[in-house]
GROMACS .gro file of C-alpha atoms in nm:
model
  423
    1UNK     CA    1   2.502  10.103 -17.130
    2UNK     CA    2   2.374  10.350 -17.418
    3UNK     CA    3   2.619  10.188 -17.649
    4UNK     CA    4   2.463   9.837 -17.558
    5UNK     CA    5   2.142   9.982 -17.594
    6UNK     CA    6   2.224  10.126 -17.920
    7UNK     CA    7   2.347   9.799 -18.039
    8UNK     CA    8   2.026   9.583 -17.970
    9UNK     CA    9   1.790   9.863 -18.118
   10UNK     CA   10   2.002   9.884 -18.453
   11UNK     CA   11   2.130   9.521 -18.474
   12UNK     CA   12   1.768   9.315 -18.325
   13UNK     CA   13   1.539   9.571 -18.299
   14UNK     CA   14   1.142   9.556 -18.158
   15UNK     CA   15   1.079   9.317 -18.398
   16UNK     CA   16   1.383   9.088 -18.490
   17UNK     CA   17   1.386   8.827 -18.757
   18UNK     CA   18   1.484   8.489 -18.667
   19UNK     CA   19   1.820   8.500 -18.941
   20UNK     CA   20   1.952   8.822 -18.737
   21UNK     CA   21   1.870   8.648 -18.389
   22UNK     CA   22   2.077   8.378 -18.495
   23UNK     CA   23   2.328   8.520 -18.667
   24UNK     CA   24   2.442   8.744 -18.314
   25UNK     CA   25   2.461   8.437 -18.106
   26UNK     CA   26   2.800   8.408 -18.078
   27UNK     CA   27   2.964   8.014 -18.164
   28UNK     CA   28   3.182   8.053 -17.857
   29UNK     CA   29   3.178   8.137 -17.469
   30UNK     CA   30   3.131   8.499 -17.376
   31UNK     CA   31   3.526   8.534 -17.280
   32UNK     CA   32   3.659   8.372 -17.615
   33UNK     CA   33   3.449   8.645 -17.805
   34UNK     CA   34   3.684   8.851 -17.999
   35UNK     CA   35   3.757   9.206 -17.879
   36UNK     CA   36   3.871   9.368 -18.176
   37UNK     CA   37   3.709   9.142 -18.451
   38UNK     CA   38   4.060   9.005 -18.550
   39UNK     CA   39   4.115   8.637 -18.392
   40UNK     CA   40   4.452   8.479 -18.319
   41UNK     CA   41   4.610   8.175 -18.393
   42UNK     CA   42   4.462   7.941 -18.113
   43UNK     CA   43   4.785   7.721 -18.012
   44UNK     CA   44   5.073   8.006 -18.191
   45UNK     CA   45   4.943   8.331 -18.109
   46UNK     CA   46   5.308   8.477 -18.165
   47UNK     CA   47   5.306   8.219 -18.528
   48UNK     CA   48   5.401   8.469 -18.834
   49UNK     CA   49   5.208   8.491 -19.211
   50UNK     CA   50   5.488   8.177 -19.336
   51UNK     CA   51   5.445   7.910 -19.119
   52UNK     CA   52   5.139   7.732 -19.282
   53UNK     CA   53   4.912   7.944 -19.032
   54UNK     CA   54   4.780   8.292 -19.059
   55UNK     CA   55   4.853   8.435 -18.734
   56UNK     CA   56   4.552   8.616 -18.755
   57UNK     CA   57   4.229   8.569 -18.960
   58UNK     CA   58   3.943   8.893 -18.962
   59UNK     CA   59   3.621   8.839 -18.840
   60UNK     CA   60   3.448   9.110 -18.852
   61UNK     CA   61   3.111   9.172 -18.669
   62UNK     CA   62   3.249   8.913 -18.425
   63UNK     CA   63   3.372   9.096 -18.165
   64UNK     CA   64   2.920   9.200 -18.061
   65UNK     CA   65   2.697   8.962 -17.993
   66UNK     CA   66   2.375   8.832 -17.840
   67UNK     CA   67   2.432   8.624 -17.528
   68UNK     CA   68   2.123   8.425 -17.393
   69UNK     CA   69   2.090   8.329 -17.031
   70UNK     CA   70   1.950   7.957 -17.136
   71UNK     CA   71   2.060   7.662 -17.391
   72UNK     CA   72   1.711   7.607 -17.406
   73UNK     CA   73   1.638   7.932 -17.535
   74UNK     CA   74   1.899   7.905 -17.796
   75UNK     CA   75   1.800   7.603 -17.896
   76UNK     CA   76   1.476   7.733 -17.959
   77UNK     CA   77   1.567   8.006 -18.210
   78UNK     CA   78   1.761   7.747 -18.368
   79UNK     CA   79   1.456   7.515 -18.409
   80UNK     CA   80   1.218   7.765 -18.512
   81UNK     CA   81   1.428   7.892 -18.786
   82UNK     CA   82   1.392   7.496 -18.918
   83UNK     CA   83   1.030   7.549 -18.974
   84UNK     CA   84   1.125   7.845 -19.264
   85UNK     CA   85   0.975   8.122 -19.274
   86UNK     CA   86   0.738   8.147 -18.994
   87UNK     CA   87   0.727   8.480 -18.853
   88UNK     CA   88   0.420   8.707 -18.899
   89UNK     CA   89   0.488   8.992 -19.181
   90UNK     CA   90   0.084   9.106 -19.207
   91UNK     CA   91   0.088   9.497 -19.348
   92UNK     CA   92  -0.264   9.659 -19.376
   93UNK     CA   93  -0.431   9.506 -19.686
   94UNK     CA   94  -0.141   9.219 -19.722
   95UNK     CA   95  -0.137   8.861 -19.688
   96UNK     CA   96   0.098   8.750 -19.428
   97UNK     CA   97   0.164   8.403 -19.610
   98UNK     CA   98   0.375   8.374 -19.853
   99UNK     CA   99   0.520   8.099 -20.097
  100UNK     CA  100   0.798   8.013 -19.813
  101UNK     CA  101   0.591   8.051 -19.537
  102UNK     CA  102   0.557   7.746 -19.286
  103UNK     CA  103   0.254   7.568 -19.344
  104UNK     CA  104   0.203   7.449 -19.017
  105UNK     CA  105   0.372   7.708 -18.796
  106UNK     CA  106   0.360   8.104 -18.704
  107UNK     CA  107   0.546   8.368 -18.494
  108UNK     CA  108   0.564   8.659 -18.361
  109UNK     CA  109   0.861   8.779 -18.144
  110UNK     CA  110   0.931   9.095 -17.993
  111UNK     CA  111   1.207   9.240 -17.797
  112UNK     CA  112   1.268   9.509 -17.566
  113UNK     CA  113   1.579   9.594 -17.388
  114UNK     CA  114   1.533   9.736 -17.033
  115UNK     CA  115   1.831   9.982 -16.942
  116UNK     CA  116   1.870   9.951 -16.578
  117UNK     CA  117   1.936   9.608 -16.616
  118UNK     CA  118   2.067   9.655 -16.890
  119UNK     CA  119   1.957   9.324 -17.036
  120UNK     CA  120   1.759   9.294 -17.310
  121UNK     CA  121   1.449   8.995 -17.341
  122UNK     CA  122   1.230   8.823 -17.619
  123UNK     CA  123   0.848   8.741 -17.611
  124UNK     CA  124   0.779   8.461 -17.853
  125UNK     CA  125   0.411   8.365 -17.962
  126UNK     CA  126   0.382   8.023 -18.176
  127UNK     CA  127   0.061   8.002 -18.378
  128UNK     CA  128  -0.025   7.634 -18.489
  129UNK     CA  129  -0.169   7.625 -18.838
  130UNK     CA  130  -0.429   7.311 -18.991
  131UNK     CA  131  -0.170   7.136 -19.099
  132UNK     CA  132  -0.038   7.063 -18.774
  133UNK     CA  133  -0.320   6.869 -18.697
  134UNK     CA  134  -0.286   6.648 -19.001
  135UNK     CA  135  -0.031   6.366 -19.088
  136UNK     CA  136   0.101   6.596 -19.349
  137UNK     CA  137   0.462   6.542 -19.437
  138UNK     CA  138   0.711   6.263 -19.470
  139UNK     CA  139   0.943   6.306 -19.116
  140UNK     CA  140   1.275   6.230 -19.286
  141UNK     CA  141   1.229   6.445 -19.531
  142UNK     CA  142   1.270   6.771 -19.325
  143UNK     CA  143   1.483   6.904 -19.046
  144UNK     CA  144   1.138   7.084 -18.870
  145UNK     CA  145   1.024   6.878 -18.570
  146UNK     CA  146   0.778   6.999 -18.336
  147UNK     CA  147   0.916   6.696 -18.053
  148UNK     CA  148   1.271   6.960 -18.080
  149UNK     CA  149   1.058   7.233 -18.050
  150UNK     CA  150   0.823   7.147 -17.725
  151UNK     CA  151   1.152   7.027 -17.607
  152UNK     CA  152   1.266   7.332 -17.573
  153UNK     CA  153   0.950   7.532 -17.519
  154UNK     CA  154   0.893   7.370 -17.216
  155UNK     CA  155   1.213   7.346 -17.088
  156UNK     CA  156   1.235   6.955 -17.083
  157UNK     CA  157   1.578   6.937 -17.217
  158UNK     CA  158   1.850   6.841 -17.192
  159UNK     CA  159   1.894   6.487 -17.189
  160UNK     CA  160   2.205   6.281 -17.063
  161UNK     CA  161   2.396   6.027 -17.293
  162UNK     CA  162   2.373   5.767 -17.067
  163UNK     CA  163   2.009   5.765 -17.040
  164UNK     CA  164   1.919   5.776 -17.389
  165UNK     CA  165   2.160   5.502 -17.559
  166UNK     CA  166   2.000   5.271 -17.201
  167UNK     CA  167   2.375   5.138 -17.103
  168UNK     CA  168   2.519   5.132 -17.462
  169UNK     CA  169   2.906   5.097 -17.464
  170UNK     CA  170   3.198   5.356 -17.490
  171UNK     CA  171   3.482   5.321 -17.700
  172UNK     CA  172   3.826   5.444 -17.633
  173UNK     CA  173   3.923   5.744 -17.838
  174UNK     CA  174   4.106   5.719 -18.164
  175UNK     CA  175   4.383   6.028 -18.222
  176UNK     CA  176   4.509   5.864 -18.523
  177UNK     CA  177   4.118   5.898 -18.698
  178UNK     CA  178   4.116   6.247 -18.547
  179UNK     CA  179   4.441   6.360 -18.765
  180UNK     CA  180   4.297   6.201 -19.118
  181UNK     CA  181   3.994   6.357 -18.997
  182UNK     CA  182   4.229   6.738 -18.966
  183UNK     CA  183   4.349   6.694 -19.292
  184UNK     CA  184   4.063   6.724 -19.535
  185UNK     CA  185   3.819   6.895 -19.310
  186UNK     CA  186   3.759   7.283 -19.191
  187UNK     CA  187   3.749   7.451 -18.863
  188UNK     CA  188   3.368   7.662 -18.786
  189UNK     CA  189   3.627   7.916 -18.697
  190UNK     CA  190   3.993   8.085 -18.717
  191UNK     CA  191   4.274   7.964 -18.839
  192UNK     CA  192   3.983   7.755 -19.080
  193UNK     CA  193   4.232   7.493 -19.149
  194UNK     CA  194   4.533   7.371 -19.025
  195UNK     CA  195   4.784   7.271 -19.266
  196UNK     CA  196   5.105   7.226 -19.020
  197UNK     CA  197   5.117   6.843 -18.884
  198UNK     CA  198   5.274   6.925 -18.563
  199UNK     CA  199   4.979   7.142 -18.527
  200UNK     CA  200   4.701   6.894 -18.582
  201UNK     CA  201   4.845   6.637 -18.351
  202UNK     CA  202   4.887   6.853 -18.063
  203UNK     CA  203   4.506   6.954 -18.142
  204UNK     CA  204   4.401   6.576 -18.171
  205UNK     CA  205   4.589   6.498 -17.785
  206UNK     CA  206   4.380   6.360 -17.544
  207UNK     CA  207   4.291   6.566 -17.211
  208UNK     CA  208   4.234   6.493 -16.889
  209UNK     CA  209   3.893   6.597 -16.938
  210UNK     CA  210   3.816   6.422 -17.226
  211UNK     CA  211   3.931   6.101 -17.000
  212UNK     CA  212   3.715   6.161 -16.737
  213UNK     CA  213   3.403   6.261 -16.899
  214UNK     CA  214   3.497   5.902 -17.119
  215UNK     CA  215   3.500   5.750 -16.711
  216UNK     CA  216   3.221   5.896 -16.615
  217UNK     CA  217   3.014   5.806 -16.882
  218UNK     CA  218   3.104   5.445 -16.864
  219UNK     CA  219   3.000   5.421 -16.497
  220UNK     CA  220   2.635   5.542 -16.594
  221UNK     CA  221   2.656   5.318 -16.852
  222UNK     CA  222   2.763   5.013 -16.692
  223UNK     CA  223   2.514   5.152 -16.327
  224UNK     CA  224   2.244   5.119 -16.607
  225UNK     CA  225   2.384   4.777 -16.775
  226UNK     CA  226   2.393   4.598 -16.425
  227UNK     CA  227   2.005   4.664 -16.340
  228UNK     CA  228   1.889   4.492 -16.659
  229UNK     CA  229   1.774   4.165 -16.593
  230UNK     CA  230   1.822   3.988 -16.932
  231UNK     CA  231   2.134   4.031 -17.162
  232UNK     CA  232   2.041   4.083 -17.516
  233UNK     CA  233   1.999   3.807 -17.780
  234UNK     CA  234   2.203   4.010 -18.011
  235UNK     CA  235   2.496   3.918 -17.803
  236UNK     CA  236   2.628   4.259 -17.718
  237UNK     CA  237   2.526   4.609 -17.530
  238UNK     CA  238   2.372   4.747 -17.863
  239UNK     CA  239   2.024   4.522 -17.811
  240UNK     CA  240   1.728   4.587 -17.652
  241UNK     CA  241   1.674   4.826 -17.417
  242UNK     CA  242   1.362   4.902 -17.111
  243UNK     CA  243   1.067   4.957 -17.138
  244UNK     CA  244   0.973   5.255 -16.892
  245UNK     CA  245   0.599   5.356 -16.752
  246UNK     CA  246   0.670   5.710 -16.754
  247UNK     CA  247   0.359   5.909 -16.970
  248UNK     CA  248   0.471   6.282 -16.915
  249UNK     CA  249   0.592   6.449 -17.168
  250UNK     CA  250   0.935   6.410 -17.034
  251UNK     CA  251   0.924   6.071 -17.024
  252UNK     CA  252   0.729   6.076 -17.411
  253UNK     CA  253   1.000   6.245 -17.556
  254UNK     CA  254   1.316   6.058 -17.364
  255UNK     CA  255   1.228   5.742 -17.533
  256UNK     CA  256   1.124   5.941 -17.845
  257UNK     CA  257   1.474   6.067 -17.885
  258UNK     CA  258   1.645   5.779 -17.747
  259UNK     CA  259   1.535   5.589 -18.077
  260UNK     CA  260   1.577   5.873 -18.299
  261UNK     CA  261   1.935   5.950 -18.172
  262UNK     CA  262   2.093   5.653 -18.380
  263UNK     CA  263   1.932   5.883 -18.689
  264UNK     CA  264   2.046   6.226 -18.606
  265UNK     CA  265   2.379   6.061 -18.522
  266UNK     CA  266   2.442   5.878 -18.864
  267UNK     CA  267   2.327   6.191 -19.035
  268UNK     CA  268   2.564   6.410 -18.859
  269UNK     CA  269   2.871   6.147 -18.914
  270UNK     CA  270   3.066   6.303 -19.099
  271UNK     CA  271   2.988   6.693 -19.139
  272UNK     CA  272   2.989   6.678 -18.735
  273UNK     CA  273   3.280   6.490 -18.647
  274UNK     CA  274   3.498   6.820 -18.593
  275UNK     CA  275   3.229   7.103 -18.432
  276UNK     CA  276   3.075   6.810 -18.223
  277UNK     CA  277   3.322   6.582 -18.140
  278UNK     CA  278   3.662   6.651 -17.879
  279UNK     CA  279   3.866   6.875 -18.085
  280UNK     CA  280   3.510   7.130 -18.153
  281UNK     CA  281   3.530   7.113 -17.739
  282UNK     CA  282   3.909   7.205 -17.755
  283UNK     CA  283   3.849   7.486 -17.951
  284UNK     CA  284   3.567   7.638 -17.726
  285UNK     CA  285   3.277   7.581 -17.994
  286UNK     CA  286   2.943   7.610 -17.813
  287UNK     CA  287   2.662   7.645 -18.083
  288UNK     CA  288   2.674   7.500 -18.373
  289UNK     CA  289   2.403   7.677 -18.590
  290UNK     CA  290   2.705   7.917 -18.811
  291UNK     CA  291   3.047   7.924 -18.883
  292UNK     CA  292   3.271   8.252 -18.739
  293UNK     CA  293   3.239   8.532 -19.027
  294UNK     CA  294   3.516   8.532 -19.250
  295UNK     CA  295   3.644   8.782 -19.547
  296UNK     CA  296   3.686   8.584 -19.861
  297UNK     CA  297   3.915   8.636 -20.149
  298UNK     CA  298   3.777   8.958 -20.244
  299UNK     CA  299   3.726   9.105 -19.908
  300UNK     CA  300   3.318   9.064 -19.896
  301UNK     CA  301   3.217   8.872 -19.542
  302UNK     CA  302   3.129   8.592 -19.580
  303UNK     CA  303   2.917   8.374 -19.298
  304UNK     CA  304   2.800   7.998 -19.306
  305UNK     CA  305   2.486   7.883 -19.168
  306UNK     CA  306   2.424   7.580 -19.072
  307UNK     CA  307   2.084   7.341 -18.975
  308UNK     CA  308   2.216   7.157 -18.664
  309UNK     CA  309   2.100   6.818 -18.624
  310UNK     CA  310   1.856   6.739 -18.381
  311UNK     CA  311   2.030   6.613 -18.091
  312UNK     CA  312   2.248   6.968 -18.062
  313UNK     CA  313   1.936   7.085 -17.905
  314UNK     CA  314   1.824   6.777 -17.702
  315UNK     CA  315   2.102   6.653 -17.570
  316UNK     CA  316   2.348   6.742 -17.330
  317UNK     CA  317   2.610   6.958 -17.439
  318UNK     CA  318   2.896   6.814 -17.269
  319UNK     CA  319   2.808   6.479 -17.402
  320UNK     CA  320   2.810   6.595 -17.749
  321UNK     CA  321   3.191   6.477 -17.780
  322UNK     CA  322   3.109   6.143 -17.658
  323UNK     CA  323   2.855   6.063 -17.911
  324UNK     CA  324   3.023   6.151 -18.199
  325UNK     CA  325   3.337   5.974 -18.139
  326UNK     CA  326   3.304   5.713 -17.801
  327UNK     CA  327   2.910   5.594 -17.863
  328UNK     CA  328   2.823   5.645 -18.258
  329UNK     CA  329   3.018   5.333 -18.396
  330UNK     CA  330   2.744   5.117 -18.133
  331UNK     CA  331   2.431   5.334 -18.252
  332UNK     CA  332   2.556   5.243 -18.644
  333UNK     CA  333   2.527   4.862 -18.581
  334UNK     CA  334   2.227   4.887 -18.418
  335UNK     CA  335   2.109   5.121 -18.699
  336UNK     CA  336   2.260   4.846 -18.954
  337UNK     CA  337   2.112   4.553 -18.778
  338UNK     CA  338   1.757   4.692 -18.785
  339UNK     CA  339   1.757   4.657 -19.155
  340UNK     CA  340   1.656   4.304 -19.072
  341UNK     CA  341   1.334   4.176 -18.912
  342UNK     CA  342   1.518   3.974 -18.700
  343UNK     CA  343   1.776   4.278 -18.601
  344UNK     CA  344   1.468   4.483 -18.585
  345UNK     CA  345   1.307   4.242 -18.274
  346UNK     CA  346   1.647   4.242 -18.103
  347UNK     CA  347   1.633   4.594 -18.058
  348UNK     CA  348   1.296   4.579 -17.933
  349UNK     CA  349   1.341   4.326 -17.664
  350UNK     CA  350   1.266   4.409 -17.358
  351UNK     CA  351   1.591   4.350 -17.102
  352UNK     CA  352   1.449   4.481 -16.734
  353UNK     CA  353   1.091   4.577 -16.651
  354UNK     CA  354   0.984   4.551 -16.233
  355UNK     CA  355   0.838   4.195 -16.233
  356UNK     CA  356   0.441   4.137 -16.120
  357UNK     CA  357   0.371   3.967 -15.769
  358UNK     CA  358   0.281   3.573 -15.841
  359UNK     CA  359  -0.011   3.626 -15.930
  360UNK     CA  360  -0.275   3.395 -15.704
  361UNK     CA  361  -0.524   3.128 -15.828
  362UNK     CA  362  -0.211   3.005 -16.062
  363UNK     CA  363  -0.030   2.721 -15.880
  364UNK     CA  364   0.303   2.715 -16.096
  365UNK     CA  365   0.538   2.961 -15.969
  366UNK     CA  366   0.601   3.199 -16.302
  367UNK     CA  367   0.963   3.242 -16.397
  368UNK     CA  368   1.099   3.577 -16.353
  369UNK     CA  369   1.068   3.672 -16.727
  370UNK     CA  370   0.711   3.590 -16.723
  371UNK     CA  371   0.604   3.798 -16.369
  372UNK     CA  372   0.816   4.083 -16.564
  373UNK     CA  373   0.595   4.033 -16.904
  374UNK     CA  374   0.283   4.070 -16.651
  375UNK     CA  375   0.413   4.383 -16.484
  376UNK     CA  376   0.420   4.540 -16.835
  377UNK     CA  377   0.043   4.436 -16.965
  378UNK     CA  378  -0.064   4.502 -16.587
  379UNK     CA  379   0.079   4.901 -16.570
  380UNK     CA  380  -0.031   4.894 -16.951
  381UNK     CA  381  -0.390   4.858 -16.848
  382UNK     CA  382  -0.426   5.003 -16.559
  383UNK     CA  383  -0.276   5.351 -16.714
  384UNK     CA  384  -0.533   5.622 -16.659
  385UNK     CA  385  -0.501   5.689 -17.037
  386UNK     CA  386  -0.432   5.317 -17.165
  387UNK     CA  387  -0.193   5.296 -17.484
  388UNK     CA  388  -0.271   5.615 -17.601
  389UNK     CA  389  -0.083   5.735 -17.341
  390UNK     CA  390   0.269   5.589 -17.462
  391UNK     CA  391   0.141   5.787 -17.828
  392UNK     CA  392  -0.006   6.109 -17.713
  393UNK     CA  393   0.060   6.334 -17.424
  394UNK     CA  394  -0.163   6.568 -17.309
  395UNK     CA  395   0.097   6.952 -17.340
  396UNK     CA  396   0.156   7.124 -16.991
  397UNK     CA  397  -0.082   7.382 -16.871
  398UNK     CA  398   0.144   7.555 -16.685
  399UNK     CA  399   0.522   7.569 -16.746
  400UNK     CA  400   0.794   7.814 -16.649
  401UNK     CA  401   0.763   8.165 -16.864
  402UNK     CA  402   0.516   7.953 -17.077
  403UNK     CA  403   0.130   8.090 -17.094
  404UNK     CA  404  -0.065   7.822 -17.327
  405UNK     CA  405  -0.335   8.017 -17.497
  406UNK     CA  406  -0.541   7.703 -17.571
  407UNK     CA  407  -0.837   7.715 -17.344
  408UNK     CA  408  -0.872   7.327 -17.402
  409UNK     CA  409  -0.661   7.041 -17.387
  410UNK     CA  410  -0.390   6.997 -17.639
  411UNK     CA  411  -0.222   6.679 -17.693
  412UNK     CA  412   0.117   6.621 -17.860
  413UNK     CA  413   0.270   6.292 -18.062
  414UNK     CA  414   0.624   6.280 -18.104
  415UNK     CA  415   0.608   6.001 -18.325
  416UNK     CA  416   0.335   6.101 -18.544
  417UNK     CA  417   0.482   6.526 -18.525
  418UNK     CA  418   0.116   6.628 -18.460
  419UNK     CA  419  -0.132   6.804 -18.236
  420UNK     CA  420  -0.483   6.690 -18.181
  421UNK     CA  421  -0.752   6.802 -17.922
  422UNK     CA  422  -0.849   6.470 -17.812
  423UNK     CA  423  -0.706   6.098 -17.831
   0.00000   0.00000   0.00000
């Protein structure tokens, strides 16, 4: 216990900075942590210096780290730390902004570490600055989003695959892509890279659980597929999608991240494919913000961070594999169809919404598409906030661990990345 305690004063302290938060969170489970800071061979532990693997590759510093109780948690450190540098540095008679600073976000965190327990916990204050309350900056232009961090903050996430993509498709999994993939790219982690073909293809096997999270997703998908009432124009399951009622900011930022998926997804392609996809889940990998320190050349450690993209943090872990290699190929076509106005209105059509009564003083029955186009303008209107309501949510004001210090309402737009204190 004094050791532990040791540990968190010297290595986080009362008032840690974001880069040493993040670089203690361990990349892998608590049991695959390295006890002695040397890691072994993953499928040859016994394999010798000549056989195109090191048996074992230093990595020093690994064998402490900082364990959080909630992904949530971690995944806010993660987003904060895309904002730059936003935690407070004020000394007496200095300016606590500086040329890197944020301009639209501030922190302060603090930790303690509580012996009997011995468990350690962070208090986090976020500050929002002017800008945040001004269209200020060009979204895909920057990795900062404050939809990923509310996410978080309010413990919304995670989402599920199924629900976000709305019924899209799974393809079978490819080993043979898998293996090119193994040959040119690097591991997040020891061995690094694995030269030895026999090697990679017993890496790039399908399990047992890869099949049955594959089943399992296609169920949901095709449970979700069968309730839609109209198949898309497009011709396929990559059109169109519903168009749900639900205002909260759950429901605000499901369908905000449903549509923004297909962009995290094409921009993590290719630098993803390993850490995210079913041979990152054979090797254990569970964060995704740094690679496992290494020694280079000349013996100086050496560690690689990394800016996640967004959907490490909102959605579900487990499903991480199936986007990258099962779902992404379907997001890319709807992605490359969009490009079009024509490709753009397929992907806005609207496949299953719950259909109006027949409405009376009309004496020709509606068809169903047309009792379903009233249901929508009907729970559109009679919204307690109207159609600002599917563009601004008013934030929580009360949440679990969360104490807003705004005294009056605060409302959030995913799509616009801005506060305001009124519609």
């Amino acid at each position: 216990a004094e050791m532990e305690h040791d540990t968190f004063r010297h290595r986080i302290g009362s008032r840690p900075t974001l880069r040493m938060i993040l670089a203690s969170i361990p990349i892998v489970p608590e049991d695959e942590i390295p006890e002695t800071g040397v890691v072994n061979n993953p499928l040859r532990p016994d394999s010798g210096w000549n056989s195109g693997w090191q048996s074992k590759k230093t990595a020093a510093n690994e064998c402490e780290a900082l364990l959080i109780s909630s992904r949530n948690h971690k995944a806010l450190f993660v987003e904060l730390d895309k904002f730059g540098d936003v935690l407070e540095k004020k000394k007496d008679g200095e300016d606590d902004v500086s040329a890197k600073s944020s301009n639209v976000l501030r922190a302060n965190i603090q930790a303690t570490w509580d012996k009997a327990t011995r468990t350690g916990s962070f208090s986090i204050t976020l500050f929002l600055r002017r800008h945040a309350f001004e269209s200020r900056r060009d979204l895909g232009q920057t990795e900062s989003r404050f939809a990923l961090l509310l996410g978080c903050w309010f413990n919304v996430f995670p989402f599920t695959l199924a629900e976000l993509t709305t019924g899209l498709k799974a393809k079978n999994s490819n080993t043979e892509r898998r293996k090119e993939w193994m040959k040119y790219e690097n591991l997040p982690l020891p061995p690094y890279r694995i030269r030895e073909e026999n090697e990679r293809d017993e890496l790039c096997e399908v399990t047992n659980e890869e099949r049955t999270a594959l089943s399992n997703y296609k169920a949901s998908a095709r449970a979700i597929s069968d309730k839609l009432s109209f198949f898309s124009s497009a011709g396929s399951s990559s059109g169109g999608g519903i168009s749900d009622n639900d205002s909260s900011l759950s429901g605000m930022l499901r369908r905000y991240f449903g549509e923004v998926l297909i962009d995290d997804y094409r921009n993590a392609d290719n630098r993803g494919r390993i850490r995210f996809g079913w041979i990152g889940k054979k090797l254990s990998i569970v964060s995704h913000h740094r690679d496992m320190r290494q020694m280079n050349c000349f013996g100086v450690l050496r560690a690689n961070r990394r800016t996640p993209p967004g959907f490490s943090s909102y959605l579900r872990d487990k499903d991480h594999p199936l986007l990258m290699e099962n779902v992404g190929s379907k997001l890319k076509s709807i992605s490359n169809r969009a490009e079009s106005f024509p490709g753009l209105m397929q992907h806005l059509e609207n496949l299953g919404h719950k259909a109006a009564p027949q409405p009376e003083g009309i004496n020709v029955e509606l068809l169903d598409f047309q009792k379903q186009a009233l249901g929508w303008a009907i729970e559109r209107e009679n919204n307690a906030g109207g159609l600002q309501s599917y563009l601004w949510v008013e934030l929580p004001r009360q949440a679990n661990g969360v104490r807003p210090g705004y005294s009056n309402k605060l409302y959030f737009s995913p799509v616009l990345d801005m506060f305001a204190t009124q519609k």
